[in-house]
């Protein structure tokens, strides 16, 4: 692609420098130098002005935004594996192709889930705060006892790529028993290789698990999947881990369960009203709170950028982008 014929691509947030440089080389790219979050008006204008949009998972490309007239954008290359930020039906109706960035963030997100699981079970966040506060008076046999992880039962909600990577870590690293529930399970050979055991319904999975880790997409069907009724099915010694999407959990119900001690704790990377975090959670020692760090390594953010670039490149050269989701 050369000169004046280069497609115009609008990028909504700062990306790693190597990715921005490559975008500038290949496209007539408009970058976001001050990294401000785009307003609805800016997103709508971008669809009027650019051939391609490269948004991130926090840009809400709603049906209203997609109603932009005249619509110039032909492809939305989302920077992220999740694409619940985009109204896919509206994109399809307007003939806009949508792509995502799968595979490249699988390991990092699985690491994030394991990090939360270990931190919450072994009181890592609390212990860190304790030392920093100068409150530590020394080792003693009864100080800050947590929950043993090795050999415990992990229940995976969904068994997609990230959940499978979590299963391998849990099984091989910690000798955990791995259960899963997935309405669209992978082939039996994949399940057998993981040594994971299926549970036909989510309630059973939740009842039997010491740790419940969420790995389903955010859809109307999965909204508040972990509601008050299901949280009440968890063992009072169990922990909830969420690296998926905030609205899979009813945050108010989670807070109530933690306050009533019908649940031992939670490790959260995502929130229902992100970036807002319910104030009650901030006061709880048995909750680990991370700022949506799942894919946040230098290597992976570059790889995600390259994947978005690859999708744009394929689309504008007339080929089928490999990560097309709409
Ligand atoms: C994604 O890609 O969907 C992640 O949530 C970003 O870390």
Short mmCIF file of C-alpha atoms and ligand atoms in Angstrom, two decimals:
data_model
loop_
_atom_site.label_atom_id
_atom_site.label_comp_id
_atom_site.label_asym_id
_atom_site.label_seq_id
_atom_site.Cartn_x
_atom_site.Cartn_y
_atom_site.Cartn_z
CA UNK A 1 0.00 0.00 0.00
CA UNK A 2 1.57 3.30 -0.98
CA UNK A 3 1.19 7.09 -1.09
CA UNK A 4 -2.18 8.72 -1.34
CA UNK A 5 -3.93 5.39 -1.77
CA UNK A 6 -3.12 4.33 1.77
CA UNK A 7 -6.28 3.62 3.78
CA UNK A 8 -7.01 6.03 6.61
CA UNK A 9 -6.99 4.27 9.99
CA UNK A 10 -7.96 5.94 13.28
CA UNK A 11 -6.43 4.46 16.43
CA UNK A 12 -8.32 5.28 19.63
CA UNK A 13 -5.58 4.82 22.27
CA UNK A 14 -1.79 4.88 22.54
CA UNK A 15 -0.28 1.57 21.46
CA UNK A 16 3.28 0.28 21.95
CA UNK A 17 5.68 2.45 19.90
CA UNK A 18 6.66 -0.38 17.54
CA UNK A 19 3.00 -0.92 16.65
CA UNK A 20 2.30 2.79 16.16
CA UNK A 21 5.39 3.09 13.93
CA UNK A 22 4.26 0.17 11.80
CA UNK A 23 0.74 1.60 11.55
CA UNK A 24 2.21 4.89 10.30
CA UNK A 25 4.35 3.04 7.75
CA UNK A 26 1.47 1.05 6.30
CA UNK A 27 -1.52 3.35 6.68
CA UNK A 28 -2.55 6.96 6.78
CA UNK A 29 -2.81 6.48 10.53
CA UNK A 30 -4.27 8.98 13.00
CA UNK A 31 -2.86 8.21 16.45
CA UNK A 32 -4.07 9.39 19.85
CA UNK A 33 -1.00 11.28 21.11
CA UNK A 34 -2.44 12.22 24.52
CA UNK A 35 -4.13 8.82 25.03
CA UNK A 36 -7.47 10.36 26.02
CA UNK A 37 -10.52 8.07 25.93
CA UNK A 38 -12.59 8.84 22.82
CA UNK A 39 -16.00 10.40 23.40
CA UNK A 40 -19.10 9.12 21.63
CA UNK A 41 -18.80 12.05 19.23
CA UNK A 42 -15.17 11.21 18.47
CA UNK A 43 -16.01 7.57 17.82
CA UNK A 44 -18.90 8.57 15.56
CA UNK A 45 -16.69 11.02 13.66
CA UNK A 46 -14.01 8.39 13.32
CA UNK A 47 -16.50 6.13 11.54
CA UNK A 48 -17.29 9.01 9.18
CA UNK A 49 -13.65 9.85 8.48
CA UNK A 50 -11.66 6.61 8.50
CA UNK A 51 -11.58 3.53 6.30
CA UNK A 52 -10.59 1.48 9.33
CA UNK A 53 -10.98 1.96 13.07
CA UNK A 54 -8.63 0.39 15.61
CA UNK A 55 -10.45 0.69 18.95
CA UNK A 56 -9.73 -1.05 22.24
CA UNK A 57 -11.96 -3.01 24.59
CA UNK A 58 -13.02 0.15 26.46
CA UNK A 59 -14.41 1.96 23.40
CA UNK A 60 -18.15 1.37 23.24
CA UNK A 61 -19.05 1.02 19.57
CA UNK A 62 -22.81 0.97 20.04
CA UNK A 63 -25.60 0.83 17.47
CA UNK A 64 -25.89 4.62 17.85
CA UNK A 65 -22.21 5.09 17.03
CA UNK A 66 -22.54 2.66 14.12
CA UNK A 67 -25.46 4.75 12.82
CA UNK A 68 -22.84 7.34 11.72
CA UNK A 69 -23.64 8.99 8.40
CA UNK A 70 -22.05 8.92 5.95
CA UNK A 71 -20.34 5.75 7.12
CA UNK A 72 -16.84 5.45 5.66
CA UNK A 73 -15.41 2.74 7.93
CA UNK A 74 -15.37 -0.74 6.48
CA UNK A 75 -13.43 -2.55 9.21
CA UNK A 76 -13.20 -2.30 12.99
CA UNK A 77 -10.01 -4.08 14.08
CA UNK A 78 -10.57 -4.38 17.82
CA UNK A 79 -7.44 -4.41 19.98
CA UNK A 80 -8.49 -7.20 22.36
CA UNK A 81 -9.86 -10.70 22.26
CA UNK A 82 -13.18 -9.70 23.83
CA UNK A 83 -15.47 -7.73 21.55
CA UNK A 84 -18.48 -7.15 23.80
CA UNK A 85 -17.67 -3.43 23.44
CA UNK A 86 -18.96 -3.60 19.86
CA UNK A 87 -22.59 -4.06 18.83
CA UNK A 88 -21.92 -6.93 16.45
CA UNK A 89 -25.48 -7.06 15.07
CA UNK A 90 -25.33 -3.35 14.23
CA UNK A 91 -21.88 -3.75 12.63
CA UNK A 92 -23.17 -6.61 10.48
CA UNK A 93 -26.27 -4.62 9.54
CA UNK A 94 -24.02 -1.78 8.35
CA UNK A 95 -21.68 -4.11 6.49
CA UNK A 96 -18.72 -3.38 8.77
CA UNK A 97 -16.22 -6.20 9.28
CA UNK A 98 -15.08 -6.73 12.90
CA UNK A 99 -11.89 -8.53 13.97
CA UNK A 100 -10.30 -9.29 17.35
CA UNK A 101 -6.89 -10.46 18.64
CA UNK A 102 -7.19 -14.04 19.94
CA UNK A 103 -4.37 -16.46 20.88
CA UNK A 104 -1.65 -13.92 21.65
CA UNK A 105 -3.00 -13.00 25.09
CA UNK A 106 -3.98 -16.50 26.22
CA UNK A 107 -0.92 -17.20 28.39
CA UNK A 108 -0.83 -13.79 30.03
CA UNK A 109 -4.50 -13.87 30.93
CA UNK A 110 -4.14 -17.40 32.32
CA UNK A 111 -1.16 -16.18 34.38
CA UNK A 112 -3.32 -13.34 35.65
CA UNK A 113 -6.03 -15.77 36.80
CA UNK A 114 -3.46 -17.93 38.59
CA UNK A 115 -1.88 -14.82 40.13
CA UNK A 116 -5.27 -13.75 41.53
CA UNK A 117 -6.00 -17.28 42.74
CA UNK A 118 -2.69 -17.50 44.61
CA UNK A 119 -2.87 -13.95 45.94
CA UNK A 120 -6.35 -14.32 47.36
CA UNK A 121 -5.81 -17.83 48.76
CA UNK A 122 -2.44 -17.03 50.33
CA UNK A 123 -3.41 -13.49 51.37
CA UNK A 124 -0.72 -11.95 49.17
CA UNK A 125 -2.27 -8.50 48.85
CA UNK A 126 -3.10 -8.32 52.52
CA UNK A 127 0.41 -9.48 53.50
CA UNK A 128 2.00 -6.90 51.23
CA UNK A 129 -0.09 -4.12 52.74
CA UNK A 130 0.81 -5.42 56.22
CA UNK A 131 4.57 -5.19 55.59
CA UNK A 132 4.33 -1.79 53.87
CA UNK A 133 2.29 -0.43 56.78
CA UNK A 134 5.10 -1.39 59.15
CA UNK A 135 2.68 -3.65 61.04
CA UNK A 136 4.71 -6.86 60.78
CA UNK A 137 6.11 -7.92 64.14
CA UNK A 138 7.76 -11.15 62.93
CA UNK A 139 7.15 -14.78 61.99
CA UNK A 140 4.82 -16.78 64.18
CA UNK A 141 2.98 -20.07 63.60
CA UNK A 142 -0.49 -18.56 63.60
CA UNK A 143 0.17 -15.40 61.61
CA UNK A 144 -1.86 -14.63 58.50
CA UNK A 145 -2.79 -18.18 57.61
CA UNK A 146 -4.24 -18.63 54.17
CA UNK A 147 -5.75 -21.49 52.19
CA UNK A 148 -3.65 -24.24 50.60
CA UNK A 149 -3.97 -24.28 46.81
CA UNK A 150 -2.23 -27.54 45.84
CA UNK A 151 -4.61 -30.43 45.39
CA UNK A 152 -7.75 -28.31 45.59
CA UNK A 153 -10.60 -28.30 43.04
CA UNK A 154 -10.76 -25.60 40.39
CA UNK A 155 -14.03 -25.03 38.55
CA UNK A 156 -13.69 -23.34 35.16
CA UNK A 157 -16.71 -21.54 33.77
CA UNK A 158 -16.09 -21.96 30.05
CA UNK A 159 -13.30 -24.04 28.51
CA UNK A 160 -12.02 -21.78 25.75
CA UNK A 161 -8.37 -21.00 25.06
CA UNK A 162 -7.71 -19.05 28.25
CA UNK A 163 -9.52 -21.52 30.51
CA UNK A 164 -7.49 -24.37 28.98
CA UNK A 165 -4.27 -22.52 29.71
CA UNK A 166 -5.47 -22.01 33.30
CA UNK A 167 -6.33 -25.72 33.51
CA UNK A 168 -2.79 -26.72 32.45
CA UNK A 169 -1.20 -24.39 34.99
CA UNK A 170 -3.52 -25.58 37.77
CA UNK A 171 -3.13 -29.26 36.98
CA UNK A 172 0.57 -29.40 36.18
CA UNK A 173 1.73 -26.68 38.54
CA UNK A 174 -0.46 -27.27 41.56
CA UNK A 175 -1.87 -30.77 41.14
CA UNK A 176 -5.38 -29.35 41.21
CA UNK A 177 -8.45 -31.28 40.17
CA UNK A 178 -9.98 -29.37 37.27
CA UNK A 179 -13.72 -29.30 36.60
CA UNK A 180 -15.43 -27.28 33.90
CA UNK A 181 -18.82 -26.33 32.58
CA UNK A 182 -19.16 -25.15 29.00
CA UNK A 183 -22.34 -25.28 26.90
CA UNK A 184 -20.07 -25.47 23.83
CA UNK A 185 -17.26 -27.73 25.05
CA UNK A 186 -14.12 -28.39 22.99
CA UNK A 187 -13.59 -31.82 21.38
CA UNK A 188 -13.33 -34.77 23.78
CA UNK A 189 -9.64 -35.25 22.90
CA UNK A 190 -8.86 -31.71 24.11
CA UNK A 191 -10.71 -32.31 27.36
CA UNK A 192 -8.94 -35.65 27.84
CA UNK A 193 -5.51 -34.08 27.21
CA UNK A 194 -6.26 -31.50 29.91
CA UNK A 195 -7.50 -34.14 32.32
CA UNK A 196 -10.50 -31.92 33.02
CA UNK A 197 -13.88 -33.26 34.15
CA UNK A 198 -17.10 -31.88 32.68
CA UNK A 199 -20.03 -30.87 34.81
CA UNK A 200 -23.31 -30.74 32.94
CA UNK A 201 -24.64 -27.76 34.83
CA UNK A 202 -23.08 -24.68 36.30
CA UNK A 203 -24.74 -25.08 39.69
CA UNK A 204 -23.01 -28.43 40.23
CA UNK A 205 -19.65 -27.00 39.15
CA UNK A 206 -20.01 -24.08 41.54
CA UNK A 207 -21.04 -26.36 44.45
CA UNK A 208 -18.06 -28.70 44.04
CA UNK A 209 -15.26 -26.15 43.49
CA UNK A 210 -12.80 -24.61 45.92
CA UNK A 211 -12.01 -21.95 43.31
CA UNK A 212 -14.41 -20.83 40.58
CA UNK A 213 -12.65 -19.05 37.70
CA UNK A 214 -14.70 -17.27 35.04
CA UNK A 215 -13.73 -17.64 31.37
CA UNK A 216 -16.91 -17.00 29.41
CA UNK A 217 -17.56 -14.11 27.04
CA UNK A 218 -19.80 -11.24 28.12
CA UNK A 219 -23.10 -11.74 26.35
CA UNK A 220 -26.72 -11.05 27.33
CA UNK A 221 -26.86 -14.73 28.42
CA UNK A 222 -23.82 -14.52 30.71
CA UNK A 223 -24.74 -11.19 32.33
CA UNK A 224 -24.89 -11.79 36.10
CA UNK A 225 -24.22 -15.49 35.60
CA UNK A 226 -22.74 -15.33 39.10
CA UNK A 227 -25.81 -13.91 40.80
CA UNK A 228 -26.87 -14.10 44.45
CA UNK A 229 -28.41 -17.55 44.02
CA UNK A 230 -25.28 -19.04 42.40
CA UNK A 231 -22.87 -17.33 44.74
CA UNK A 232 -24.84 -18.91 47.60
CA UNK A 233 -24.11 -22.34 46.12
CA UNK A 234 -20.36 -21.84 46.52
CA UNK A 235 -18.65 -23.34 49.55
CA UNK A 236 -18.09 -20.79 52.33
CA UNK A 237 -14.39 -21.66 52.01
CA UNK A 238 -14.34 -21.04 48.23
CA UNK A 239 -12.96 -18.16 46.17
CA UNK A 240 -14.24 -16.50 43.00
CA UNK A 241 -11.74 -15.42 40.31
CA UNK A 242 -12.79 -13.11 37.47
CA UNK A 243 -10.49 -12.26 34.57
CA UNK A 244 -13.34 -12.39 32.02
CA UNK A 245 -15.70 -9.42 32.10
CA UNK A 246 -17.16 -7.52 35.03
CA UNK A 247 -20.81 -7.90 34.23
CA UNK A 248 -20.61 -11.72 34.38
CA UNK A 249 -20.74 -11.14 38.15
CA UNK A 250 -23.50 -9.30 40.00
CA UNK A 251 -21.07 -7.10 41.95
CA UNK A 252 -23.64 -6.08 44.57
CA UNK A 253 -24.49 -9.76 45.19
CA UNK A 254 -20.78 -10.60 45.44
CA UNK A 255 -20.31 -7.89 48.05
CA UNK A 256 -23.30 -9.18 50.02
CA UNK A 257 -21.91 -12.75 49.90
CA UNK A 258 -18.48 -11.57 51.08
CA UNK A 259 -20.02 -9.49 53.85
CA UNK A 260 -22.13 -12.48 54.97
CA UNK A 261 -19.00 -14.70 54.76
CA UNK A 262 -20.81 -17.24 52.59
CA UNK A 263 -17.77 -16.95 50.34
CA UNK A 264 -14.10 -16.83 51.45
CA UNK A 265 -12.85 -14.22 49.02
CA UNK A 266 -12.53 -13.00 45.45
CA UNK A 267 -9.78 -12.13 42.99
CA UNK A 268 -10.98 -9.58 40.46
CA UNK A 269 -9.31 -8.15 37.38
CA UNK A 270 -12.53 -6.75 35.90
CA UNK A 271 -15.54 -4.90 37.32
CA UNK A 272 -19.17 -4.37 36.49
CA UNK A 273 -18.83 -0.60 36.07
CA UNK A 274 -15.16 -0.51 35.14
CA UNK A 275 -13.06 1.53 35.83
CA UNK A 276 -15.34 2.27 38.82
CA UNK A 277 -14.92 -0.27 41.61
CA UNK A 278 -17.65 -0.65 44.25
CA UNK A 279 -16.37 1.20 47.35
CA UNK A 280 -17.23 -1.79 49.61
CA UNK A 281 -14.71 -3.96 47.76
CA UNK A 282 -11.95 -1.45 48.50
CA UNK A 283 -12.42 -2.01 52.22
CA UNK A 284 -12.22 -5.81 52.15
CA UNK A 285 -8.96 -7.59 52.96
CA UNK A 286 -10.12 -10.91 51.47
CA UNK A 287 -10.49 -9.41 47.99
CA UNK A 288 -7.65 -8.89 45.51
CA UNK A 289 -8.31 -6.07 43.05
CA UNK A 290 -6.29 -5.60 39.87
CA UNK A 291 -6.83 -2.96 37.16
CA UNK A 292 -7.71 -5.20 34.17
CA UNK A 293 -4.14 -6.48 33.79
CA UNK A 294 -4.93 -9.75 31.95
CA UNK A 295 -2.98 -8.99 28.79
CA UNK A 296 -0.76 -6.27 30.24
CA UNK A 297 2.76 -7.35 29.34
CA UNK A 298 4.97 -5.50 26.87
CA UNK A 299 5.32 -8.62 24.73
CA UNK A 300 1.60 -9.31 24.53
CA UNK A 301 0.51 -5.74 23.89
CA UNK A 302 2.94 -5.65 20.93
CA UNK A 303 1.61 -9.02 19.74
CA UNK A 304 -1.99 -7.76 20.02
CA UNK A 305 -1.05 -4.70 17.98
CA UNK A 306 0.60 -6.86 15.34
CA UNK A 307 -2.51 -9.01 15.19
CA UNK A 308 -4.73 -5.94 14.66
CA UNK A 309 -2.32 -4.74 11.98
CA UNK A 310 -2.41 -8.13 10.30
CA UNK A 311 -6.21 -7.99 10.20
CA UNK A 312 -6.21 -4.47 8.73
CA UNK A 313 -3.52 -5.40 6.20
CA UNK A 314 -5.43 -8.48 5.06
CA UNK A 315 -8.70 -6.60 4.78
CA UNK A 316 -7.31 -3.68 2.77
CA UNK A 317 -5.42 -6.00 0.43
CA UNK A 318 -8.67 -7.79 -0.37
CA UNK A 319 -7.98 -10.95 1.66
CA UNK A 320 -10.07 -12.38 4.49
CA UNK A 321 -8.78 -11.24 7.91
CA UNK A 322 -8.10 -14.38 9.94
CA UNK A 323 -9.69 -13.04 13.12
CA UNK A 324 -13.01 -11.97 11.64
CA UNK A 325 -15.81 -12.16 14.21
CA UNK A 326 -18.41 -10.29 12.14
C1 LIG B 1 -9.27 -8.55 26.03
O1 LIG B 1 -8.45 -8.55 25.10
O2 LIG B 1 -10.44 -8.81 25.85
C2 LIG B 1 -8.76 -8.26 27.38
O3 LIG B 1 -9.76 -8.08 28.30
C3 LIG B 1 -7.79 -7.13 27.38
O4 LIG B 1 -6.86 -7.48 28.37
#
